[in-house]
Short mmCIF file of C-alpha atoms in Angstrom, two decimals:
data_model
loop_
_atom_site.label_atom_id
_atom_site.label_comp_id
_atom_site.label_asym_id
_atom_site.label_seq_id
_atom_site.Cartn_x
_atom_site.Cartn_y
_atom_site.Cartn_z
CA UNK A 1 5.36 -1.36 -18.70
CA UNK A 2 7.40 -4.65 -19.74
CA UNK A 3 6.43 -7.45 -17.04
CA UNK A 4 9.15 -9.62 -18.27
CA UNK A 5 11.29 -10.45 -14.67
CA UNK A 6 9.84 -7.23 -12.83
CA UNK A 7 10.35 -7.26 -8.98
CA UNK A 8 7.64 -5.80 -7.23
CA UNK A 9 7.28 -5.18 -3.61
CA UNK A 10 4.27 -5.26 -1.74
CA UNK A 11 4.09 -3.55 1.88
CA UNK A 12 1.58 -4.69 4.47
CA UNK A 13 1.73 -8.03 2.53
CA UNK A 14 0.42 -9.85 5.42
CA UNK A 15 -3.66 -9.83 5.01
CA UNK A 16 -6.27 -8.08 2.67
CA UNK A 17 -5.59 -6.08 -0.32
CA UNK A 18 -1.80 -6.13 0.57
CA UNK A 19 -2.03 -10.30 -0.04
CA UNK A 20 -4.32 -9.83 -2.62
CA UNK A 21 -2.30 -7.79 -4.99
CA UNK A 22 0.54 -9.53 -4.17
CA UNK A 23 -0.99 -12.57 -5.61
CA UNK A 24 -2.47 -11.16 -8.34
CA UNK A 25 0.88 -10.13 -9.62
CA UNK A 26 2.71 -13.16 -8.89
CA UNK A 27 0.04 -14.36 -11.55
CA UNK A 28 1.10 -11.46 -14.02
CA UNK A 29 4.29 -13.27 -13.94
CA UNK A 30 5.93 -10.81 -11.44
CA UNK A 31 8.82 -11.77 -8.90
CA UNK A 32 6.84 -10.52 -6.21
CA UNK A 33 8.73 -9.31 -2.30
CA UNK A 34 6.35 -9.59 0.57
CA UNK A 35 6.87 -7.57 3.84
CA UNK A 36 4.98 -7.35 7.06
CA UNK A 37 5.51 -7.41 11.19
CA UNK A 38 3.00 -10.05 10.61
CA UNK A 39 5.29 -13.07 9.36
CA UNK A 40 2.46 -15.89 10.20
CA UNK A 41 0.29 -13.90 7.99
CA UNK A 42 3.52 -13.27 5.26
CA UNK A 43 4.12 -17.29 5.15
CA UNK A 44 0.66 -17.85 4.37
CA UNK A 45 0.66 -15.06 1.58
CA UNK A 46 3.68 -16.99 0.30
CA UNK A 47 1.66 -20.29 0.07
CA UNK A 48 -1.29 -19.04 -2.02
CA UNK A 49 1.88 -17.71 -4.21
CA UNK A 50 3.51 -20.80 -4.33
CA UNK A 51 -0.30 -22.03 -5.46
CA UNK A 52 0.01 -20.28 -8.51
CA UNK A 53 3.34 -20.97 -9.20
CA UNK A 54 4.72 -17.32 -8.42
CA UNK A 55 7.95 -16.82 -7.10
CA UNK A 56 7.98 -14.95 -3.38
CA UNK A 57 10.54 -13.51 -1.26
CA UNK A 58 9.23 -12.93 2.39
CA UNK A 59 11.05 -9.91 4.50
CA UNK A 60 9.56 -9.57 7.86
CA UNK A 61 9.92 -5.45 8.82
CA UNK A 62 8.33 -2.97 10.63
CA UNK A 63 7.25 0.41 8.32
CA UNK A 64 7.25 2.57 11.06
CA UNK A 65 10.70 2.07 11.52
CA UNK A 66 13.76 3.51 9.75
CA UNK A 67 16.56 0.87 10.45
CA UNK A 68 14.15 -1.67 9.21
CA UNK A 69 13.34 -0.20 6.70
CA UNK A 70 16.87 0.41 5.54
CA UNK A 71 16.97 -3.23 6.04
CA UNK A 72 14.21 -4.14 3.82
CA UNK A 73 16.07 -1.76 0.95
CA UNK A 74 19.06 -3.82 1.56
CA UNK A 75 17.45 -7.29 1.72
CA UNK A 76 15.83 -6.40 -1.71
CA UNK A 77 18.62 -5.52 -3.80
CA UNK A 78 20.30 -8.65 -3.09
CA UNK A 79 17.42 -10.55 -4.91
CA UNK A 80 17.47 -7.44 -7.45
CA UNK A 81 16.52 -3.79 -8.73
CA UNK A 82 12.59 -2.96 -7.44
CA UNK A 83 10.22 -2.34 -10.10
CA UNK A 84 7.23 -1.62 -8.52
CA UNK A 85 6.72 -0.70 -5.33
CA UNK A 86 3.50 -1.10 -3.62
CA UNK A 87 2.74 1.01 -0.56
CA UNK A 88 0.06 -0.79 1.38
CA UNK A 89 0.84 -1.04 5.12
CA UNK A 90 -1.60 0.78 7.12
CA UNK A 91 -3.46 0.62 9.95
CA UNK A 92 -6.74 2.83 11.60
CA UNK A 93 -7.62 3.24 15.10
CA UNK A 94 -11.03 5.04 15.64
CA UNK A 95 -12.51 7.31 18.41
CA UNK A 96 -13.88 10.49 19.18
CA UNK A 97 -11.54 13.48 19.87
CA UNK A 98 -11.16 13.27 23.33
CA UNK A 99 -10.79 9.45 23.49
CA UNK A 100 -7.21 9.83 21.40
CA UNK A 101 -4.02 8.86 22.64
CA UNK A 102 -0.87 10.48 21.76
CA UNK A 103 0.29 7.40 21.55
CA UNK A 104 -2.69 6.36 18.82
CA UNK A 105 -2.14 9.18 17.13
CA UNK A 106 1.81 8.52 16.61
CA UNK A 107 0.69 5.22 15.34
CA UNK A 108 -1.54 6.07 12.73
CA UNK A 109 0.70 8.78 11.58
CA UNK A 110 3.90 6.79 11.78
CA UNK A 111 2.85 3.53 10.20
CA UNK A 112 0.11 5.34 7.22
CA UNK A 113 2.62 8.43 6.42
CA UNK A 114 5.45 8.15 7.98
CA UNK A 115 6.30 4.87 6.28
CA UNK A 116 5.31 5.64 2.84
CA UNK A 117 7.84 8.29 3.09
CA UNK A 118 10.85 6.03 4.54
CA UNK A 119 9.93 3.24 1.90
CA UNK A 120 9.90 5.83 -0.93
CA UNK A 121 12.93 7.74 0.03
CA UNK A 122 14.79 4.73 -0.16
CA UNK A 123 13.43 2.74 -3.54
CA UNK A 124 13.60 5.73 -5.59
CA UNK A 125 17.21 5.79 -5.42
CA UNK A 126 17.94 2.89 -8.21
CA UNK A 127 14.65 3.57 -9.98
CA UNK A 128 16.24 7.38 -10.43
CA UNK A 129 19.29 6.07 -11.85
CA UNK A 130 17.73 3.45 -13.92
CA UNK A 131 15.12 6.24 -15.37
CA UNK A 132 12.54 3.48 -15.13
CA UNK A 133 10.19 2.62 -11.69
CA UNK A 134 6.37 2.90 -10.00
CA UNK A 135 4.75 3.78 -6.85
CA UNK A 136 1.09 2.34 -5.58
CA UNK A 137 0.21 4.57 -2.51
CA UNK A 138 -2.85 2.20 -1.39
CA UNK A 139 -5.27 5.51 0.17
CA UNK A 140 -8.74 5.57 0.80
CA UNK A 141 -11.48 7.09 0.78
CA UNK A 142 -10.62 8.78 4.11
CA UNK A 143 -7.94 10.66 2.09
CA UNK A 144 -10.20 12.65 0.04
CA UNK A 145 -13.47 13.08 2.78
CA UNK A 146 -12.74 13.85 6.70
CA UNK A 147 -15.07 11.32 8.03
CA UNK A 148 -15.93 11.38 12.28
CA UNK A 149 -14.38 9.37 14.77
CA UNK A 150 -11.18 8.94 12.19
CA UNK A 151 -9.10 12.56 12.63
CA UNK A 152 -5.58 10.63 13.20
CA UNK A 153 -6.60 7.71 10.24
CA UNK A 154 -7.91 10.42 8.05
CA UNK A 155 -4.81 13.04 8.33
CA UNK A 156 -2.99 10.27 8.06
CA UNK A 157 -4.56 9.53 4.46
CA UNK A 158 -4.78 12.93 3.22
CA UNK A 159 -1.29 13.41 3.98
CA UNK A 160 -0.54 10.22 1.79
CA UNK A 161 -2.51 11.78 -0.77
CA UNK A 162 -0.17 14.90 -0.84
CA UNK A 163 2.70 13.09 -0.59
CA UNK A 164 1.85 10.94 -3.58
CA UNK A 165 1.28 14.06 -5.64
CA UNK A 166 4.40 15.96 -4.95
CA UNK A 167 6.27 12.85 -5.35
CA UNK A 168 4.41 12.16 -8.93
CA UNK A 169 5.89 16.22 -10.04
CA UNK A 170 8.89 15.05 -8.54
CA UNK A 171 9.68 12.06 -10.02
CA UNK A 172 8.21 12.81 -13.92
CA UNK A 173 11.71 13.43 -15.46
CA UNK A 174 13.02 10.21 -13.95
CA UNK A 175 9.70 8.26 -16.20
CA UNK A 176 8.50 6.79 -12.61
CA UNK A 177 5.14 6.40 -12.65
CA UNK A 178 3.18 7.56 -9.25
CA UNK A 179 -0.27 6.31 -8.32
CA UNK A 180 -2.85 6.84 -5.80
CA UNK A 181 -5.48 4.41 -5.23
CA UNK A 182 -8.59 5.27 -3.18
CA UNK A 183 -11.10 2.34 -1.88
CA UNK A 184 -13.98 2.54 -0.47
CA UNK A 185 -15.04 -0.07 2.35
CA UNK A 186 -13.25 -3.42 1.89
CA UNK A 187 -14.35 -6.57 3.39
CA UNK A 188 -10.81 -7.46 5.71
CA UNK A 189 -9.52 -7.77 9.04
CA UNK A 190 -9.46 -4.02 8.90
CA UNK A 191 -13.00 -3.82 9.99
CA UNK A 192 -12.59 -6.58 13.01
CA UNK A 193 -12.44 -3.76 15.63
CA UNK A 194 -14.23 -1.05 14.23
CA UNK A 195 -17.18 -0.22 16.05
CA UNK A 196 -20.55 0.17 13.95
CA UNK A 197 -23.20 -1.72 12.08
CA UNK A 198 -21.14 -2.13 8.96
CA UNK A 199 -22.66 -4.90 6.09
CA UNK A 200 -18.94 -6.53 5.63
CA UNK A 201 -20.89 -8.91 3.14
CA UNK A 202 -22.24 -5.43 0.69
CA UNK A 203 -18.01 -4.18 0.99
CA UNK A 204 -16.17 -5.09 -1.77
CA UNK A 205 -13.72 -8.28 -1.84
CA UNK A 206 -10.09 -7.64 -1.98
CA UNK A 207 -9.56 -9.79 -4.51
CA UNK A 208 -11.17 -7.88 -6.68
CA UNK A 209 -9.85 -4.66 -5.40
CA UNK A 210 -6.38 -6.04 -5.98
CA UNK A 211 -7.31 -6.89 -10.00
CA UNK A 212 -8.24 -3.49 -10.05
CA UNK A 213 -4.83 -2.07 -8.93
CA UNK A 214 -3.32 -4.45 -10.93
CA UNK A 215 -4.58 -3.16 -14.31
CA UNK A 216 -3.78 0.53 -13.41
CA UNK A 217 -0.03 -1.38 -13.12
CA UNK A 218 -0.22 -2.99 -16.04
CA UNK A 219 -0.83 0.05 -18.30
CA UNK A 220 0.90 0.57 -20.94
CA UNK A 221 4.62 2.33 -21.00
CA UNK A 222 3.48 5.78 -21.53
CA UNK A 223 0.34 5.83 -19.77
CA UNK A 224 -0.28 6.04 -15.80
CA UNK A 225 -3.46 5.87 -14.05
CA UNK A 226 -2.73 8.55 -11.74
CA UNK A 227 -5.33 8.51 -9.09
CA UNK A 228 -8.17 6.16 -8.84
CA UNK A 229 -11.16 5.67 -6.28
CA UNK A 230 -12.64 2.41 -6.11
CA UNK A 231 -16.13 2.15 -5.34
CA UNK A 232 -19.16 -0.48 -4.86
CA UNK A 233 -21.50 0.22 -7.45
CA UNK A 234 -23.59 1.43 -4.66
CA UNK A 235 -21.36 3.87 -3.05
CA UNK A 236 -20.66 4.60 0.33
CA UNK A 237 -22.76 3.18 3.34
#
């Protein structure tokens, strides 16, 4: 696609591969909107945009939420028509079974699925009318293998998956591109309070994650990456 004034906006833009990509774009010459609960961690994404000389637009929402959601739509289209739309925001809580909270489980749910839906329903609008648009679902690897201790983080992700891939039949005859990116462990805050003797220094950087996801972005007009699993060369721990 053209990346002459695109918008793109980048959910959980806050910390990890959500500021990553973000900034990776901004150096693709995007006009990149940043959104978060997390607004220390959004003004700091905006400063290692403003490093590069990208141009960043910092909205402050919670995913989970509908109303602020419907106020992130609205606080976009005043700076102007989404291109891209990155879902990133996510978050994993794990535990065995019986350890579970209703309340943990509503979280996961709300914030991994849930959100992804709200934010989609409402950016697909103009990008329907305009006959021109993306999605990034940011997955995992927990949406393809049901890995122990994760039941609410990995329905969570497998529902994402099937969400992206009804929304990708959905949205063909409008030319919106879907896709569905899958990474393996990543070395970010993500992993501060997991439990387990993880090497965060063999995971993969999100830097380079993010140039990954960048490049499916950047394919050409007629060509989408559809669904993509990043891995370290030497696979899963």
């Amino acid at each position: 696609m053209s990346k002459k004034n695109q918008i793109a906006l980048v959910t959980g833009a806050s910390s990890g591969i959500g500021q990553s990509v973000a900034v990776e774009l901004s150096t693709k010459g995007f006009e990149v909107i940043i959104s978060s609960r997390n607004i220390e961690g959004l003004n700091q994404t905006k400063k290692l945009i403003d490093s590069v000389g990208g141009n960043c637009h910092v909205i402050q929402m919670d995913i989970s939420n509908h109303e602020s959601v419907k106020k992130l739509f609205v606080e976009s289209q005043k700076i102007g028509s989404v291109d891209v739309v990155i879902n990133n925001a996510g978050l994993g809580k794990f535990d065995r079974l019986e350890n579970i909270s209703l309340e943990d489980w509503d979280m996961q749910i709300n914030v991994n699925l849930r959100g992804a839906f709200l934010v989609t329903q409402a950016f697909s609008k103009p990008m329907i009318e305009n006959k021109s648009g993306m999605f990034v679902y940011i997955n995992s690897v927990a949406g393809k293998k049901g890995y122990a201790y994760s039941s609410a983080y990995v329905t969570s992700k497998f529902g994402l998956l099937g969400f992206s891939k009804s929304m990708r039949n959905e949205l063909r005859e409008h030319n919106i591109k879907v896709i569905s990116i899958h990474p393996g462990a990543v070395d970010t805050n993500f992993w501060n309070n997991v439990k387990g003797d993880f090497p965060r220094d063999e995971m993969m950087t999100s830097k380079n994650v993010a140039k990954s996801i960048v490049h499916a972005i950047l394919a050409p007009e007629n060509i989408v990456l559809e669904e993509i699993d990043i891995q370290r060369t030497a696979g899963d721990f």
